[in-house]
Short mmCIF file of C-alpha atoms and ligand atoms in Angstrom, two decimals:
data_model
loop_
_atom_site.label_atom_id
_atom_site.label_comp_id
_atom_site.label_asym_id
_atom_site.label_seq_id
_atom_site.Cartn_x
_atom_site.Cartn_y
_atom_site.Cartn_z
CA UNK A 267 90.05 -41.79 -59.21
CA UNK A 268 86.57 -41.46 -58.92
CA UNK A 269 83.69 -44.15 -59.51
CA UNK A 270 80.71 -44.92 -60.73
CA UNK A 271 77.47 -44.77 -58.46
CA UNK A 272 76.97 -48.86 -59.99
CA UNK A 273 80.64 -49.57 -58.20
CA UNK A 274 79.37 -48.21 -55.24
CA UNK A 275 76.21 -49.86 -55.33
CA UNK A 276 78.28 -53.28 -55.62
CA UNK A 277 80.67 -52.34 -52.88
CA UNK A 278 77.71 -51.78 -50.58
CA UNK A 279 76.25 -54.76 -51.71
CA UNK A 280 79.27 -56.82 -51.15
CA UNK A 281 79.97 -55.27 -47.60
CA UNK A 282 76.43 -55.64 -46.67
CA UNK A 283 76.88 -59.62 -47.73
CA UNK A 284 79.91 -60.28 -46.00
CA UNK A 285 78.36 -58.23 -42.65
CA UNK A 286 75.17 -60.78 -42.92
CA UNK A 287 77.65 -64.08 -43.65
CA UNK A 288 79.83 -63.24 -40.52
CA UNK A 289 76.51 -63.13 -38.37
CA UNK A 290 73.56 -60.73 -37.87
CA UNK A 291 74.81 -60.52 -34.22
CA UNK A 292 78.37 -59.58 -33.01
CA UNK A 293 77.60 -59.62 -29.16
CA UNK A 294 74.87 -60.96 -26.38
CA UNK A 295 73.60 -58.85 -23.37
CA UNK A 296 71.89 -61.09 -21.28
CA UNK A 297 69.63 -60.58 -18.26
CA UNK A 298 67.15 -63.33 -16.27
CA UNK A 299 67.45 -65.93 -13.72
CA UNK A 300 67.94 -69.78 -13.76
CA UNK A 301 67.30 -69.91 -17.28
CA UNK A 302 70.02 -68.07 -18.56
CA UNK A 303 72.73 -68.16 -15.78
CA UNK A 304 76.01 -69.63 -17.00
CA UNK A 305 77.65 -69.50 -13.61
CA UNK A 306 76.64 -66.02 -12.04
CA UNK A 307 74.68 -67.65 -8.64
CA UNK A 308 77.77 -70.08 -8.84
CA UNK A 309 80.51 -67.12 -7.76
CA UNK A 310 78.23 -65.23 -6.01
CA UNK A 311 77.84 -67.89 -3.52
CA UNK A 312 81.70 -68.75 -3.46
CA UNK A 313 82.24 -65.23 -2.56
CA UNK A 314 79.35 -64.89 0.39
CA UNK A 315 80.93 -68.33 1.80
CA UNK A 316 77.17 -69.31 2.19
CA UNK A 317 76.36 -72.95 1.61
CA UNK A 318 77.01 -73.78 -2.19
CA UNK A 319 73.90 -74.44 -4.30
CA UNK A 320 72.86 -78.20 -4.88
CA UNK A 321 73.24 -77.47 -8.79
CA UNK A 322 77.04 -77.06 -8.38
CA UNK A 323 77.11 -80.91 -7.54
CA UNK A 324 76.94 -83.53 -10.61
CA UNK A 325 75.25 -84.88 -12.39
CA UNK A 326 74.56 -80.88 -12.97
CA UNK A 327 76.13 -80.37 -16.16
CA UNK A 328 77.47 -83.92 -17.08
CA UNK A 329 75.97 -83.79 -20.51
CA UNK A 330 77.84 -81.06 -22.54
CA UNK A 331 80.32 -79.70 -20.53
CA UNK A 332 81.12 -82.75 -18.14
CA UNK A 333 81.33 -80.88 -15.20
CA UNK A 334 79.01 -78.67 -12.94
CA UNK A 335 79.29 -75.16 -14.48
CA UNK A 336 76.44 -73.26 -12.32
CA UNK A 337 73.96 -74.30 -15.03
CA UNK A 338 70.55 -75.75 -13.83
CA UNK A 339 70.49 -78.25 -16.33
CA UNK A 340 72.46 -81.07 -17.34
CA UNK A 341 73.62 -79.31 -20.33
CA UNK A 342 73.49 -76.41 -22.72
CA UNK A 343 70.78 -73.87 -21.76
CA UNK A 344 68.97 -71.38 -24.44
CA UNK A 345 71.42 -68.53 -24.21
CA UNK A 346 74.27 -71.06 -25.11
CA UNK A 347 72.45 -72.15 -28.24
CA UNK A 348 71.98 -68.46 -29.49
CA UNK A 349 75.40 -68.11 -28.75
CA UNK A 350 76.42 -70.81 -30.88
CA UNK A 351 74.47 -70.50 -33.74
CA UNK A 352 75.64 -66.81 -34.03
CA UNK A 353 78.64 -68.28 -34.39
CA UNK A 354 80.24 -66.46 -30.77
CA UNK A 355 82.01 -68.10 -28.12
CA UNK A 356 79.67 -69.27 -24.84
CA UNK A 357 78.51 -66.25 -23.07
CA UNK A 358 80.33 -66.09 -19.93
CA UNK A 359 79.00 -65.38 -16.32
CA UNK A 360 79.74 -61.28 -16.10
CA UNK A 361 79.26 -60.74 -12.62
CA UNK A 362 81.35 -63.84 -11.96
CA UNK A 363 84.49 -63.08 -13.65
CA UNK A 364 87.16 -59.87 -13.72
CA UNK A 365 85.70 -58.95 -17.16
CA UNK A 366 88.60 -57.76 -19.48
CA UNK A 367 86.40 -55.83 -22.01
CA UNK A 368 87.88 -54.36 -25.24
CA UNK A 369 87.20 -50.88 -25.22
CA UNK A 370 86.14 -50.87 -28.59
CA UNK A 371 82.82 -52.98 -27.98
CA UNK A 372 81.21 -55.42 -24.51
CA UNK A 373 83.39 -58.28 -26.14
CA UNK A 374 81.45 -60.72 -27.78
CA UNK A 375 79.28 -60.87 -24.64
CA UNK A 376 77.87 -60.23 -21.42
CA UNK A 377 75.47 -62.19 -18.73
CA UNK A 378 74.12 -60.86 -16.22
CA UNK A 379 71.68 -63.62 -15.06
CA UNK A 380 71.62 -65.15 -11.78
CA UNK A 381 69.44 -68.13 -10.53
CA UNK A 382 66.73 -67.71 -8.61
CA UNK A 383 66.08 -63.60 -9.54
CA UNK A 384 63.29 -62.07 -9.63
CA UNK A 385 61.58 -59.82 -11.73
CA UNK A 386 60.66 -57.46 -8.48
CA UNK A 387 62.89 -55.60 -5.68
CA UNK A 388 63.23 -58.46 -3.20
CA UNK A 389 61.84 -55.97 -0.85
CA UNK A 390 58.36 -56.59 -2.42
CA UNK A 391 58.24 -60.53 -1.50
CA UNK A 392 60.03 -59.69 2.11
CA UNK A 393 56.87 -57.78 2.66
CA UNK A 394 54.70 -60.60 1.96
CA UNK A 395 56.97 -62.96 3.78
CA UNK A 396 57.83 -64.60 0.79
CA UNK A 397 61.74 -65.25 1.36
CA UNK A 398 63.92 -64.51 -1.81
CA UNK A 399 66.46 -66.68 -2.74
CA UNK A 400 69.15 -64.05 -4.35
CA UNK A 401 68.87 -60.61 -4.17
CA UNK A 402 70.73 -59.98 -7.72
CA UNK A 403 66.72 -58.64 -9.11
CA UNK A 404 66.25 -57.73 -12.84
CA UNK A 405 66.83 -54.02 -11.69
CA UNK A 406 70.37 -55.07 -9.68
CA UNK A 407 71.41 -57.04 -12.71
CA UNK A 408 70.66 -54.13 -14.93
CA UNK A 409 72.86 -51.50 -12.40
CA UNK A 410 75.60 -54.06 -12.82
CA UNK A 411 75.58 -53.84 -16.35
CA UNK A 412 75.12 -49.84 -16.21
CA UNK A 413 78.29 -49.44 -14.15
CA UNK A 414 80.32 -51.98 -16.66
CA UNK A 415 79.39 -49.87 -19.04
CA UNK A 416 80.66 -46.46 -17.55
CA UNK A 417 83.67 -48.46 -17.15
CA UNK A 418 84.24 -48.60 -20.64
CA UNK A 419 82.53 -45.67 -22.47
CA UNK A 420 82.50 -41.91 -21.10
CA UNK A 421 79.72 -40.47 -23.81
CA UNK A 422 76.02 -41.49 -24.45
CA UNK A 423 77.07 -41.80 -28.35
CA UNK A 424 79.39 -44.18 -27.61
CA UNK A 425 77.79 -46.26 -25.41
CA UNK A 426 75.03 -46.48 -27.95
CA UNK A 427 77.74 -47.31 -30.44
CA UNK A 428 78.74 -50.51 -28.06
CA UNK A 429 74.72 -51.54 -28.80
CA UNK A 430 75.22 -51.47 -32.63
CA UNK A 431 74.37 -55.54 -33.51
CA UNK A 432 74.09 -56.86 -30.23
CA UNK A 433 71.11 -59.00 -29.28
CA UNK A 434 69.66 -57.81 -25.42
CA UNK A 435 68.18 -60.49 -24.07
CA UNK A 436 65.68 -59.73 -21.35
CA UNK A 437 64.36 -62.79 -19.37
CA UNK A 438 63.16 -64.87 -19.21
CA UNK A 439 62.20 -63.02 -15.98
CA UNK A 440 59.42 -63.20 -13.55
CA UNK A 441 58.82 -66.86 -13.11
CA UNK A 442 60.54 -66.64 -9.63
CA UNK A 443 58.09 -63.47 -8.42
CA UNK A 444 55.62 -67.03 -8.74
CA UNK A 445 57.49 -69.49 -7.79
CA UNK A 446 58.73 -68.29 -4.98
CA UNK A 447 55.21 -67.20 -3.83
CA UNK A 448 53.53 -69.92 -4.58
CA UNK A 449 56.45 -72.49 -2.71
CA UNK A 450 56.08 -70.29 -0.03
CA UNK A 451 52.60 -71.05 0.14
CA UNK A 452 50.38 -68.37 -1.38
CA UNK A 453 47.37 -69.09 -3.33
CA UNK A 454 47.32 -68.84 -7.43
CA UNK A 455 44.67 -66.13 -6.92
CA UNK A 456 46.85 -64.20 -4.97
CA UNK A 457 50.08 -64.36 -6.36
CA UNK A 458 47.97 -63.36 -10.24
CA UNK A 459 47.90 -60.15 -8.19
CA UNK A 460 51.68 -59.57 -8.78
CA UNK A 461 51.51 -60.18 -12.58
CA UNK A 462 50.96 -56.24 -13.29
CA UNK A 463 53.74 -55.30 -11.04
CA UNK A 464 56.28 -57.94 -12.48
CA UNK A 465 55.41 -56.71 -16.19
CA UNK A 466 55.64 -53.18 -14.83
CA UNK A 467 59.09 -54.49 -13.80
CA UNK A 468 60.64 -56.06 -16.82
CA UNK A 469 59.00 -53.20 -19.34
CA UNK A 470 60.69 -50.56 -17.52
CA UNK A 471 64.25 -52.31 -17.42
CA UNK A 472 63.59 -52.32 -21.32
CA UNK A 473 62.91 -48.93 -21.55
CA UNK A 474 65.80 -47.93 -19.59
CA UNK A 475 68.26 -50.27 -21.83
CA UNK A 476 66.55 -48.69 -25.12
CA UNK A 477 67.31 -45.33 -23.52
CA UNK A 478 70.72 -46.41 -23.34
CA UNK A 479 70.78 -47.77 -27.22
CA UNK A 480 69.49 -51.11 -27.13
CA UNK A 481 68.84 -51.88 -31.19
CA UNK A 482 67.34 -55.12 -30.64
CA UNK A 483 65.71 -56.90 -27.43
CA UNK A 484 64.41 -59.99 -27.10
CA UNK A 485 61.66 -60.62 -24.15
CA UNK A 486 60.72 -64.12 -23.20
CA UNK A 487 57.12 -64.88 -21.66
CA UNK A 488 57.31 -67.35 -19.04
CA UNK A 489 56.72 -71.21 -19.42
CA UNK A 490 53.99 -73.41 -18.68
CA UNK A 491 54.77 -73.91 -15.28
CA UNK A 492 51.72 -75.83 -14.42
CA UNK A 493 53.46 -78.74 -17.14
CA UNK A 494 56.74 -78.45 -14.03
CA UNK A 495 57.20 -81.74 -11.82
CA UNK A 496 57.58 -78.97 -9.21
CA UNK A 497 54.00 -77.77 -9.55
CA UNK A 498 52.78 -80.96 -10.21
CA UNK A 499 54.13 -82.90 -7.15
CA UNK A 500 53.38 -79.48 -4.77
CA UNK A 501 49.30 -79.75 -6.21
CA UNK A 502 49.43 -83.55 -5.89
CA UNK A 503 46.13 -85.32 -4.94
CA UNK A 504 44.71 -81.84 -4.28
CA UNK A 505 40.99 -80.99 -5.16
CA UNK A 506 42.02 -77.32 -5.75
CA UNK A 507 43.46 -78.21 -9.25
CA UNK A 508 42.60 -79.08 -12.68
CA UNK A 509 44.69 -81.06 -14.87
CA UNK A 510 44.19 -80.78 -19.37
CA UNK A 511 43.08 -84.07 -19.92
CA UNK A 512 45.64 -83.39 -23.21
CA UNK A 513 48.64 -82.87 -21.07
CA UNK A 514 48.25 -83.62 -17.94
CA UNK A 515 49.43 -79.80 -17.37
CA UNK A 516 47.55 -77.97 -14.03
CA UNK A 517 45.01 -75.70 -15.98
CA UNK A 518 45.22 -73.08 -13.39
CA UNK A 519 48.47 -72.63 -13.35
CA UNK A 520 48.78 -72.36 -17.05
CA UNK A 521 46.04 -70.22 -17.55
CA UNK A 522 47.53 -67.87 -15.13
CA UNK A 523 51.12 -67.68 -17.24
CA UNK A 524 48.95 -67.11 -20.35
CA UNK A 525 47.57 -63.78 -18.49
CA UNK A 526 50.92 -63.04 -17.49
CA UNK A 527 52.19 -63.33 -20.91
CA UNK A 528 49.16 -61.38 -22.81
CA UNK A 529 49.99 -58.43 -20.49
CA UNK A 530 53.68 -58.79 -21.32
CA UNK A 531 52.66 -58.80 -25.46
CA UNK A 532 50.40 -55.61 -24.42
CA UNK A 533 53.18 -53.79 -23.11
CA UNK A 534 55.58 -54.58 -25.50
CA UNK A 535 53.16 -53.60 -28.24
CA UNK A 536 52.92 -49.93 -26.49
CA UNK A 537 56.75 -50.06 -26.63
CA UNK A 538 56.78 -50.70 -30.05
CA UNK A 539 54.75 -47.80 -31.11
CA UNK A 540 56.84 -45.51 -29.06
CA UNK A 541 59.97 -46.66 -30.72
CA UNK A 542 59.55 -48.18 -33.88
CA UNK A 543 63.25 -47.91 -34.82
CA UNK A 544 63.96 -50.64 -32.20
CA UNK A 545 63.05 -54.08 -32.74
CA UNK A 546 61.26 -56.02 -30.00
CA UNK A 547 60.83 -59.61 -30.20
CA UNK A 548 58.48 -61.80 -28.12
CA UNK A 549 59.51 -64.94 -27.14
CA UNK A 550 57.00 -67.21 -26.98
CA UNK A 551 58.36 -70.08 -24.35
CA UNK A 552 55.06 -71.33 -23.46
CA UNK A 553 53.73 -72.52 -26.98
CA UNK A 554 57.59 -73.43 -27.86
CA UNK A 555 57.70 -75.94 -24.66
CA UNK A 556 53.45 -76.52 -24.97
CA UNK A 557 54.65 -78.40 -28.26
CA UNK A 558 56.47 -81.20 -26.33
CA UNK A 559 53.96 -81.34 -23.65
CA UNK A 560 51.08 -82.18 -26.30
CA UNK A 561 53.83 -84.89 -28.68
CA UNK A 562 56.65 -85.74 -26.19
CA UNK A 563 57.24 -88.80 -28.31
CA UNK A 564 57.49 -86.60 -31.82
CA UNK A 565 60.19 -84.95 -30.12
CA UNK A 566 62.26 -87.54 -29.02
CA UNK A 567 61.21 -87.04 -25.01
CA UNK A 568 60.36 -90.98 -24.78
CA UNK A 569 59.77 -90.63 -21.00
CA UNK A 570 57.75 -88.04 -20.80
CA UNK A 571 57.69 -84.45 -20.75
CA UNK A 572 56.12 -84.07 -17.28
CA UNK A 573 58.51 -86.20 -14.89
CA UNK A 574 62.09 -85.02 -13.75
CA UNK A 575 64.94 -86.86 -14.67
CA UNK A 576 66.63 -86.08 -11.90
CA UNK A 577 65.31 -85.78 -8.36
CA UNK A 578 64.04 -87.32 -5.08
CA UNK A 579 61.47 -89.54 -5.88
CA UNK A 580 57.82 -90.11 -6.10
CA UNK A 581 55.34 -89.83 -8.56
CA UNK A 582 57.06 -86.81 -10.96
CA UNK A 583 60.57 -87.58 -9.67
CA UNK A 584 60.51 -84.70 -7.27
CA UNK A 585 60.80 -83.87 -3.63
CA UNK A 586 60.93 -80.56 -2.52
CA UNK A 587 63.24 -82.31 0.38
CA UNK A 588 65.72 -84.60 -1.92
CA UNK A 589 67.21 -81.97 -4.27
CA UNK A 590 68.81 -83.36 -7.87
CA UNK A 591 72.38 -84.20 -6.75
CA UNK A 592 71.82 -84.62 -3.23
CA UNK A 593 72.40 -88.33 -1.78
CA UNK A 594 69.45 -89.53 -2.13
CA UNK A 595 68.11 -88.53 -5.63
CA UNK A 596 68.61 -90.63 -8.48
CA UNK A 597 69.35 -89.52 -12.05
CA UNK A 598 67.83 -90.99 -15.24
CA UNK A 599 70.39 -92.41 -18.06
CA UNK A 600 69.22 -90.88 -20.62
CA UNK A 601 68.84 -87.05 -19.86
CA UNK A 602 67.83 -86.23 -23.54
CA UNK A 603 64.41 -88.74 -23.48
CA UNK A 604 63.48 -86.43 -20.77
CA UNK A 605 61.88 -82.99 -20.73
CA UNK A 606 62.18 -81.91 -17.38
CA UNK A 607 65.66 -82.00 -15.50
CA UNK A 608 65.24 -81.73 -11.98
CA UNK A 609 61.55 -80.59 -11.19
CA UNK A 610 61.78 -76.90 -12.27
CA UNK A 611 64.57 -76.77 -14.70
CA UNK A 612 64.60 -78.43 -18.38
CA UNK A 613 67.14 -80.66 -19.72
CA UNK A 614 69.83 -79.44 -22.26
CA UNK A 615 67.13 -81.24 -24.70
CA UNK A 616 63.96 -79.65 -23.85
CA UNK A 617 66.36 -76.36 -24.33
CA UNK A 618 67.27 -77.29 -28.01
CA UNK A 619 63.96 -77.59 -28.99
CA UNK A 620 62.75 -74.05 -27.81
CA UNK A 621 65.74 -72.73 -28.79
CA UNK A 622 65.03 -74.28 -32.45
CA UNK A 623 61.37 -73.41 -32.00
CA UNK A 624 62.14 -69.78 -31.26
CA UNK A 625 65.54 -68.60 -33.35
CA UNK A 626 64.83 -71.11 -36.00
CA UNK A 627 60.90 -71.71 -36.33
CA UNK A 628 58.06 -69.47 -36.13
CA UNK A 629 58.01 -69.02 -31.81
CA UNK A 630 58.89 -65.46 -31.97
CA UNK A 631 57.49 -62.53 -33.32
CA UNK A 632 58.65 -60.70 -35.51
CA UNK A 633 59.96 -63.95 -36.73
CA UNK A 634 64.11 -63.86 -35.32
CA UNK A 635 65.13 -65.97 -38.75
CA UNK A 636 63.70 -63.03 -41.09
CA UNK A 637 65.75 -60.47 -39.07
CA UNK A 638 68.71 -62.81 -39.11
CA UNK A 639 68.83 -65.09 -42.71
CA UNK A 640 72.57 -65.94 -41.96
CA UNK A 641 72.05 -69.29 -43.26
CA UNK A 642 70.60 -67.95 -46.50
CA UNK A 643 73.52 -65.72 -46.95
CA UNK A 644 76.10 -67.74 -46.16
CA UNK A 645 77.05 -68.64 -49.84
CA UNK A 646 77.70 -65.31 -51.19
CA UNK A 647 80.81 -64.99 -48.79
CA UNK A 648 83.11 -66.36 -51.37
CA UNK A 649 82.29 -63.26 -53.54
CA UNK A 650 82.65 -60.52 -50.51
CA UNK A 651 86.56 -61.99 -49.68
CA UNK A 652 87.65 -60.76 -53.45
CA UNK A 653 87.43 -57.19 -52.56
C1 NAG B 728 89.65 -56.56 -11.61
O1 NAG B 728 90.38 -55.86 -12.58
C2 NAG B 728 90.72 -54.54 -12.16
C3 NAG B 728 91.35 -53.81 -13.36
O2 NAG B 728 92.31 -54.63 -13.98
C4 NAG B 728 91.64 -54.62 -10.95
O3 NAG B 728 92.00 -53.34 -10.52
C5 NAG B 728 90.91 -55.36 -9.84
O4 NAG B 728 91.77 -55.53 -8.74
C6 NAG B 728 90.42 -56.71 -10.31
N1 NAG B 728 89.55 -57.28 -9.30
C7 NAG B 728 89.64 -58.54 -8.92
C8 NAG B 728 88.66 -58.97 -7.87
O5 NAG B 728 90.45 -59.32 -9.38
C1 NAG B 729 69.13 -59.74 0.74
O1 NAG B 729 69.11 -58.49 1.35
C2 NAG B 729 68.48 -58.53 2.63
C3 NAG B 729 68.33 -57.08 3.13
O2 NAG B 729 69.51 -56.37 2.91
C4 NAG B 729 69.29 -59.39 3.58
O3 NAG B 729 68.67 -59.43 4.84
C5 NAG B 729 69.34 -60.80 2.99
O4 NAG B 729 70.16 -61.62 3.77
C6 NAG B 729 69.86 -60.78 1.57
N1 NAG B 729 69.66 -62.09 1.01
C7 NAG B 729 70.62 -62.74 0.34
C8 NAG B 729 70.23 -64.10 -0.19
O5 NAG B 729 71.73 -62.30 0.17
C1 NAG B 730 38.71 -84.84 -19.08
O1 NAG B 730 38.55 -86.19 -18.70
C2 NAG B 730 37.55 -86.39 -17.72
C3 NAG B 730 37.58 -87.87 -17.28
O2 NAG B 730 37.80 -88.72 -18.36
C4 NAG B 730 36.20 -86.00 -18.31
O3 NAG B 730 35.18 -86.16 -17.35
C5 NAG B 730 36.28 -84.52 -18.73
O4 NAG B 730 35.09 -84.15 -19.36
C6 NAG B 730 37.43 -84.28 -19.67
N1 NAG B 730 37.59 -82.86 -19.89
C7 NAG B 730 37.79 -82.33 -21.06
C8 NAG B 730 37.92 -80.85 -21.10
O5 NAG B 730 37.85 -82.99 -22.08
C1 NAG B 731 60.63 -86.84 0.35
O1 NAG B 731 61.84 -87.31 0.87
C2 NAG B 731 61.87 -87.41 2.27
C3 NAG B 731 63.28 -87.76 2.69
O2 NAG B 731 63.70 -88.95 2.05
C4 NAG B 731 60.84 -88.47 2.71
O3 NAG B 731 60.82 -88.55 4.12
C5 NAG B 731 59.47 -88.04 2.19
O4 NAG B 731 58.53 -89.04 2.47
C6 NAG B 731 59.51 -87.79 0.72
N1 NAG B 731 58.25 -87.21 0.30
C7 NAG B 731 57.51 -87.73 -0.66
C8 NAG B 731 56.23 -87.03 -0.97
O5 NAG B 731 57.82 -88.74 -1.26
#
């Protein structure tokens, strides 16, 4: 029986409804370091038999999940909140576990993050004499994912098909080509040096996964790390630095993520014009967390937003010595007044709010919510289940 081009027009209309209502987003692809890692660093360490990391030891993790999961926070990180609001289960650590992928799609999700990577080939910071804490890189992470994928799809069409409304998150990525530098001694000056070759890093493992059909991508900048007890406690006292009167923030420091996140937004414009069927979303992480540096109270961060709630004492609650967990650190009781969670890493709090400031507010661009009204769709669902 044949029908009428308006019945069609109502079917798609219906089917495009009920795709929006069930969420924009049917799987994660994750890639980054500390920041995203729900576990990766954790196995990989169990399986080298080195010593385990001092975030697999409460009170790592006591707030959401009661129990150290390989998270470097005391609760949910960024990449769990996406998860959640897309309505998917918690992306699990892909390097860590014997994945049992559907062939039909990458489940609902794959991570491929690991604490403590970097942006660059390790072999870049050995060379400097900078000492790397993992060697899983952004370009390791991304041959991991490459060889899952041959695992499960033999054509280039289908392993495009796999990408079809998954969200590929890349980073964030990069801080630790800095941090690690700059623990290690080298001067800011110096270490702004490597901000071409980082970007050079991250915008080629994005060109390589929109080669391989990556529909949507999401690229964090990096945070204000000159807001981190870390920073704060290694400048200490020292003439070298300025701090905003506003914050209390190291200007230097900040300045110097700003340049490293302009070049990023450069880069990613280029990408843009070269493909401007894909969709490539900053992630603005510095003004996100700037916004609880300037009004911790406003946001609920009643201690602060520039001391650790968990670490080895001293004037920001850190001690590069007295890591969070360890015997002699102390933890605060109420993880969610504070910001920062042990010196580098935020707390499951600070988290929410860029995660809300980002997916829900106006911190990424193109804006994520118009790409993704779920909520706005959400009531014409009851119509779509009557065909
Ligand atoms: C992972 O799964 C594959 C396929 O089922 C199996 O052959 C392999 O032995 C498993 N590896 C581990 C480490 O369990
Ligand atoms: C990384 O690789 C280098 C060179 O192969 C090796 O010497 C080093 O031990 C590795 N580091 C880690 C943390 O596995
Ligand atoms: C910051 O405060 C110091 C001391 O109160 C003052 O001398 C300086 O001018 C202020 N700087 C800015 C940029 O407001
Ligand atoms: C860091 O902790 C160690 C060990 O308790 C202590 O000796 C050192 O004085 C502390 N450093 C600072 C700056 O408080």
């Amino acid at each position: 029986m044949a029908h009428s081009p308006t019945f069609y027009l109502i079917l798609t209309l219906l089917l495009t409804c009920n795709l929006h209502a069930s969420g924009c987003y049917t799987s994660i692809i994750s890639f980054g370091d500390s920041l995203a890692d729900t576990g990766n660093l954790k196995q990989l360490s169990i399986n080298s038999h080195s010593g385990a990391p001092h975030f697999l030891f409460p009170p790592y993790g006591e707030t959401f999940f009661h129990k150290p999961t390989g998270r470097c926070s005391n609760g949910r990180l960024i990449i769990d909140f996406i998860a959640e609001s897309l309505g998917l289960p918690l992306i699990p650590p892909s390097q860590a576990i014997n994945m049992t992928i559907d062939v039909t799609g990458l489940g609902q999700g794959v991570n491929y993050a690991v604490a403590g990577a970097t942006a660059l080939d390790p072999s870049f910071h050995r060379a400097r004499g900078v000492y790397v804490k993992t060697n899983a890189s952004l370009g390791v992470q991304l041959e991991w994912f490459k060889e899952m994928l041959s695992s499960i799809s033999s054509t280039v069409l289908e392993t495009k098909h796999l990408f079809t409304r998954s969200l590929v998150l890349v980073g964030e990525i990069g801080g630790n080509d800095y941090n690690h530098a700059l623990e290690a001694g080298k001067s800011i000056d110096e270490v702004e040096g490597y901000v071409p070759f980082v970007i050079e890093a991250i915008v080629s493992v994005v060109n390589e996964l929109i080669d391989l059909g990556a529909e949507t991508l999401v690229i964090p900048g990096n945070l204000p790390i000159g807001c981190s007890a870390t920073y704060l406690t290694l400048f200490y006292g020292s003439n070298k630095v300025q701090h905003d009167n506003a914050t209390g923030c190291i200007t230097q420091l900040n300045k110097f993520v700003e340049y490293h996140n302009e070049l990023l937004k450069i880069e990613l414009n280029k990408i843009r014009d070269v493909h401007p069927e894909v969709t490539i979303i900053y992630a603005d992480y510095y003004n996100a967390a700037m916004q609880a540096f300037l009004s911790p109270y406003k946001y609920g961060f009643t201690n602060g937003a520039l001391k650790a709630c968990c670490g080895g004492g001293g004037p920001f609650n850190y001690n590069s010595s007295v890591a969070c967990s360890e015997p002699l650190s102390t933890s605060c009781a109420e993880p969610d007044t504070y910001f920062n969670w042990d010196g580098l890493h935020l707390t499951e709090a600070a988290y929410r709010l860029i995660f809300k400031s980002l997916f829900e507010g106006s911190y990424t661009t193109p804006q994520f919510k118009s790409l993704c009204p779920t909520s706005r769709l959400q009531p014409v669902g009851g119509l779509s289940s009557s065909i």
